[in-house]
PDB file of C-alpha atoms in Angstrom:
ATOM      1  CA  LEU A   1     -25.382 -14.722 -10.646  1.00 70.00           C
ATOM      2  CA  GLU A   2     -21.797 -16.020  -9.126  1.00 72.00           C
ATOM      3  CA  ALA A   3     -21.637 -18.691 -11.857  1.00 79.00           C
ATOM      4  CA  ASP A   4     -22.087 -15.597 -14.285  1.00 76.00           C
ATOM      5  CA  ASN A   5     -19.496 -13.449 -12.542  1.00 74.00           C
ATOM      6  CA  LEU A   6     -17.056 -16.461 -12.605  1.00 76.00           C
ATOM      7  CA  ASN A   7     -17.592 -17.108 -16.231  1.00 82.00           C
ATOM      8  CA  LYS A   8     -17.008 -13.183 -16.943  1.00 84.00           C
ATOM      9  CA  SER A   9     -13.826 -13.271 -14.656  1.00 83.00           C
ATOM     10  CA  ARG A  10     -12.466 -16.304 -16.992  1.00 85.00           C
ATOM     11  CA  GLU A  11     -13.225 -14.512 -20.150  1.00 87.00           C
ATOM     12  CA  LEU A  12     -11.308 -11.333 -18.757  1.00 88.00           C
ATOM     13  CA  ALA A  13      -8.493 -13.485 -17.622  1.00 88.00           C
ATOM     14  CA  ASN A  14      -8.195 -15.295 -21.086  1.00 88.00           C
ATOM     15  CA  ALA A  15      -8.599 -11.945 -23.022  1.00 87.00           C
ATOM     16  CA  THR A  16      -5.838 -10.515 -20.806  1.00 89.00           C
ATOM     17  CA  PHE A  17      -3.478 -13.402 -21.598  1.00 90.00           C
ATOM     18  CA  THR A  18      -4.321 -13.252 -25.203  1.00 89.00           C
ATOM     19  CA  LEU A  19      -3.391  -9.658 -25.123  1.00 89.00           C
ATOM     20  CA  ILE A  20      -0.144 -10.346 -23.138  1.00 91.00           C
ATOM     21  CA  HIS A  21       0.851 -12.887 -25.555  1.00 92.00           C
ATOM     22  CA  LYS A  22       0.148 -10.580 -28.739  1.00 92.00           C
ATOM     23  CA  ASN A  23       2.231  -7.767 -26.985  1.00 91.00           C
ATOM     24  CA  GLU A  24       5.090 -10.035 -26.253  1.00 92.00           C
ATOM     25  CA  SER A  25       5.131 -11.360 -29.893  1.00 94.00           C
ATOM     26  CA  LEU A  26       5.347  -7.588 -30.989  1.00 93.00           C
ATOM     27  CA  LEU A  27       7.917  -6.815 -28.664  1.00 92.00           C
ATOM     28  CA  SER A  28       9.952  -9.642 -29.846  1.00 94.00           C
ATOM     29  CA  VAL A  29       9.366  -9.026 -33.337  1.00 95.00           C
ATOM     30  CA  LYS A  30      10.576  -5.177 -32.730  1.00 93.00           C
ATOM     31  CA  GLU A  31      13.713  -6.569 -31.097  1.00 92.00           C
ATOM     32  CA  GLU A  32      14.529  -8.714 -34.026  1.00 93.00           C
ATOM     33  CA  LEU A  33      14.228  -5.658 -36.200  1.00 92.00           C
ATOM     34  CA  ASP A  34      16.215  -3.666 -34.139  1.00 91.00           C
ATOM     35  CA  ILE A  35      18.875  -6.714 -34.273  1.00 90.00           C
ATOM     36  CA  MET A  36      18.628  -6.596 -38.135  1.00 89.00           C
ATOM     37  CA  LYS A  37      18.993  -3.005 -38.240  1.00 87.00           C
ATOM     38  CA  SER A  38      22.327  -2.790 -36.107  1.00 86.00           C
ATOM     39  CA  GLU A  39      23.922  -5.602 -38.524  1.00 84.00           C
ATOM     40  CA  SER A  40      22.535  -3.956 -41.963  1.00 80.00           C
ATOM     41  CA  SER A  41      24.339  -1.082 -43.352  1.00 76.00           C
ATOM     42  CA  SER A  42      21.643  -0.899 -46.121  1.00 75.00           C
ATOM     43  CA  LYS A  43      20.004   2.528 -46.461  1.00 75.00           C
ATOM     44  CA  LEU A  44      17.174   0.858 -48.263  1.00 74.00           C
ATOM     45  CA  PHE A  45      16.409  -1.158 -45.068  1.00 80.00           C
ATOM     46  CA  ASP A  46      16.149   2.107 -43.110  1.00 81.00           C
ATOM     47  CA  GLY A  47      12.934   3.366 -44.458  1.00 81.00           C
ATOM     48  CA  HIS A  48      11.129   0.059 -44.298  1.00 87.00           C
ATOM     49  CA  TYR A  49      12.746  -0.306 -40.534  1.00 90.00           C
ATOM     50  CA  LYS A  50      10.915   2.938 -39.442  1.00 89.00           C
ATOM     51  CA  LYS A  51       7.658   2.102 -41.020  1.00 92.00           C
ATOM     52  CA  LEU A  52       7.546  -1.359 -39.385  1.00 93.00           C
ATOM     53  CA  ILE A  53       8.667   0.047 -36.076  1.00 93.00           C
ATOM     54  CA  ASN A  54       5.864   2.616 -36.218  1.00 92.00           C
ATOM     55  CA  ILE A  55       3.347  -0.082 -37.165  1.00 93.00           C
ATOM     56  CA  LEU A  56       4.585  -2.109 -34.211  1.00 93.00           C
ATOM     57  CA  ASP A  57       4.524   0.589 -31.679  1.00 90.00           C
ATOM     58  CA  ASN A  58       0.897   1.689 -32.850  1.00 88.00           C
ATOM     59  CA  GLN A  59      -0.125  -1.824 -32.055  1.00 89.00           C
ATOM     60  CA  LEU A  60       1.840  -1.854 -28.615  1.00 87.00           C
ATOM     61  CA  GLU A  61       0.060   1.618 -27.507  1.00 83.00           C
ATOM     62  CA  ASN A  62      -3.354   0.718 -28.872  1.00 80.00           C
ATOM     63  CA  GLU A  63      -5.877   2.405 -26.849  1.00 82.00           C
ATOM     64  CA  LYS A  64      -8.685   0.126 -28.264  1.00 85.00           C
ATOM     65  CA  ASP A  65      -7.113  -2.845 -26.197  1.00 86.00           C
ATOM     66  CA  TRP A  66      -7.288  -0.918 -23.060  1.00 86.00           C
ATOM     67  CA  GLN A  67     -10.980   0.165 -23.895  1.00 88.00           C
ATOM     68  CA  ILE A  68     -11.839  -3.442 -24.313  1.00 86.00           C
ATOM     69  CA  PHE A  69     -10.313  -4.565 -21.348  1.00 87.00           C
ATOM     70  CA  GLU A  70     -11.732  -1.834 -19.188  1.00 89.00           C
ATOM     71  CA  SER A  71     -15.216  -2.713 -20.434  1.00 87.00           C
ATOM     72  CA  ASN A  72     -14.531  -6.438 -19.561  1.00 87.00           C
ATOM     73  CA  PHE A  73     -13.108  -5.581 -16.236  1.00 90.00           C
ATOM     74  CA  ASN A  74     -15.920  -3.105 -15.252  1.00 89.00           C
ATOM     75  CA  GLU A  75     -18.290  -6.028 -15.777  1.00 86.00           C
ATOM     76  CA  VAL A  76     -16.538  -8.177 -13.216  1.00 87.00           C
ATOM     77  CA  HIS A  77     -15.515  -5.507 -11.014  1.00 89.00           C
ATOM     78  CA  GLU A  78     -18.156  -3.156 -11.099  1.00 84.00           C
ATOM     79  CA  ILE A  79     -17.359  -0.368  -8.864  1.00 90.00           C
ATOM     80  CA  PHE A  80     -13.710  -0.821  -8.285  1.00 93.00           C
ATOM     81  CA  PHE A  81     -12.452   2.202 -10.236  1.00 92.00           C
ATOM     82  CA  LYS A  82     -15.283   4.592  -8.981  1.00 92.00           C
ATOM     83  CA  LYS A  83     -14.296   3.390  -5.328  1.00 94.00           C
ATOM     84  CA  LEU A  84     -10.402   3.733  -6.068  1.00 94.00           C
ATOM     85  CA  LYS A  85     -11.176   7.215  -7.632  1.00 93.00           C
ATOM     86  CA  HIS A  86     -13.242   8.612  -4.946  1.00 95.00           C
ATOM     87  CA  GLN A  87     -10.652   7.327  -2.070  1.00 95.00           C
ATOM     88  CA  PHE A  88      -7.424   8.510  -4.031  1.00 95.00           C
ATOM     89  CA  PRO A  89      -8.603  11.230  -6.434  1.00 94.00           C
ATOM     90  CA  ASP A  90      -4.738  12.041  -7.367  1.00 93.00           C
ATOM     91  CA  LEU A  91      -4.404   8.727  -9.114  1.00 95.00           C
ATOM     92  CA  THR A  92      -3.780   8.995 -12.981  1.00 95.00           C
ATOM     93  CA  PRO A  93      -5.113   6.761 -15.874  1.00 92.00           C
ATOM     94  CA  GLY A  94      -1.732   5.005 -15.677  1.00 93.00           C
ATOM     95  CA  ASP A  95      -2.092   4.384 -11.764  1.00 95.00           C
ATOM     96  CA  LEU A  96      -5.778   3.062 -12.693  1.00 95.00           C
ATOM     97  CA  LYS A  97      -4.421   0.650 -15.525  1.00 93.00           C
ATOM     98  CA  LEU A  98      -1.773  -0.786 -12.925  1.00 96.00           C
ATOM     99  CA  ALA A  99      -4.281  -1.144 -10.295  1.00 96.00           C
ATOM    100  CA  ALA A 100      -6.589  -3.075 -12.579  1.00 95.00           C
ATOM    101  CA  TYR A 101      -3.777  -5.439 -13.519  1.00 95.00           C
ATOM    102  CA  LEU A 102      -2.730  -5.804  -9.714  1.00 96.00           C
ATOM    103  CA  LYS A 103      -6.630  -6.521  -8.925  1.00 94.00           C
ATOM    104  CA  MET A 104      -6.369  -9.672 -11.392  1.00 92.00           C
ATOM    105  CA  ASN A 105      -3.256 -10.577  -9.556  1.00 93.00           C
ATOM    106  CA  LEU A 106      -1.126 -10.256 -12.531  1.00 94.00           C
ATOM    107  CA  SER A 107       3.013  -9.997 -11.974  1.00 95.00           C
ATOM    108  CA  SER A 108       5.257  -7.214 -12.888  1.00 95.00           C
ATOM    109  CA  LYS A 109       6.524  -9.461 -15.891  1.00 94.00           C
ATOM    110  CA  GLU A 110       2.944  -9.875 -17.172  1.00 94.00           C
ATOM    111  CA  ILE A 111       1.970  -6.023 -16.700  1.00 95.00           C
ATOM    112  CA  ALA A 112       5.129  -5.066 -18.684  1.00 94.00           C
ATOM    113  CA  PRO A 113       3.950  -6.095 -22.073  1.00 91.00           C
ATOM    114  CA  LEU A 114       0.486  -4.591 -21.326  1.00 91.00           C
ATOM    115  CA  LEU A 115       1.998  -1.178 -20.427  1.00 91.00           C
ATOM    116  CA  ASN A 116       4.654  -1.675 -23.338  1.00 88.00           C
ATOM    117  CA  ILE A 117       7.154  -0.554 -20.494  1.00 92.00           C
ATOM    118  CA  SER A 118      10.111  -2.742 -18.891  1.00 94.00           C
ATOM    119  CA  ILE A 119       9.742  -4.773 -15.773  1.00 95.00           C
ATOM    120  CA  ARG A 120      11.739  -2.217 -13.954  1.00 97.00           C
ATOM    121  CA  GLY A 121       9.381   0.428 -15.364  1.00 97.00           C
ATOM    122  CA  VAL A 122       6.350  -1.491 -13.863  1.00 97.00           C
ATOM    123  CA  GLU A 123       8.216  -1.566 -10.454  1.00 96.00           C
ATOM    124  CA  ASN A 124       8.839   2.012 -10.328  1.00 96.00           C
ATOM    125  CA  LYS A 125       4.819   2.554 -11.339  1.00 97.00           C
ATOM    126  CA  ARG A 126       3.926   0.264  -8.427  1.00 96.00           C
ATOM    127  CA  TYR A 127       6.404   2.424  -6.117  1.00 95.00           C
ATOM    128  CA  ARG A 128       5.045   5.509  -6.917  1.00 95.00           C
ATOM    129  CA  LEU A 129       1.338   4.102  -6.681  1.00 96.00           C
ATOM    130  CA  ARG A 130       2.258   2.916  -3.172  1.00 95.00           C
ATOM    131  CA  LYS A 131       3.309   6.099  -2.308  1.00 94.00           C
ATOM    132  CA  LYS A 132       0.090   7.687  -3.737  1.00 95.00           C
ATOM    133  CA  MET A 133      -1.960   5.412  -1.958  1.00 94.00           C
ATOM    134  CA  ASN A 134       0.097   6.128   1.285  1.00 93.00           C
ATOM    135  CA  LEU A 135       0.835   2.266   2.053  1.00 92.00           C
ATOM    136  CA  GLU A 136       3.032   1.070   4.519  1.00 87.00           C
ATOM    137  CA  GLU A 137       6.224  -0.659   3.487  1.00 81.00           C
ATOM    138  CA  ASP A 138       5.220  -3.995   4.496  1.00 84.00           C
ATOM    139  CA  ASP A 139       1.674  -3.907   3.035  1.00 88.00           C
ATOM    140  CA  ASN A 140       1.468  -5.827   0.028  1.00 92.00           C
ATOM    141  CA  LEU A 141       0.374  -3.593  -2.971  1.00 94.00           C
ATOM    142  CA  THR A 142      -1.195  -6.512  -5.047  1.00 93.00           C
ATOM    143  CA  ASN A 143      -3.023  -8.068  -1.848  1.00 93.00           C
ATOM    144  CA  PHE A 144      -4.429  -4.681  -1.250  1.00 93.00           C
ATOM    145  CA  MET A 145      -5.810  -4.449  -4.506  1.00 94.00           C
ATOM    146  CA  ILE A 146      -7.333  -8.025  -4.611  1.00 91.00           C
ATOM    147  CA  ASP A 147      -9.231  -7.080  -1.420  1.00 91.00           C
ATOM    148  CA  TYR A 148     -10.169  -3.624  -2.340  1.00 90.00           C
TER     149      TYR A 148
END
């Protein structure tokens, strides 16, 4: 059972890092498109630019990625979400996503592309989550989630 759990945990970590890499690549392409748009005066490019940005945004905000992650996460950490929701009923779905990523010991830099926000945005989410959970200033949020 422990070996099975360890294998599932490794699979979850691998899938998560693959997702991080995919999202970082998509964000990189999006940044390059923004540069091209700012350097181009062609109206023809504008229509294609908007279509490409929409495609990239849809892939970055893909709910299917989260559903797959959540399913795999629940196999490894069966009661994590139930226990968290029970103790802290005011947590939003976004808070639960952040909590799951923190449980996996991911850094803000790794979490940012998963949530499609900046590192500063992750830090703000972490701060709000700490407040909702009434954690002391010297309590480490990541350690709290890992031990939870």
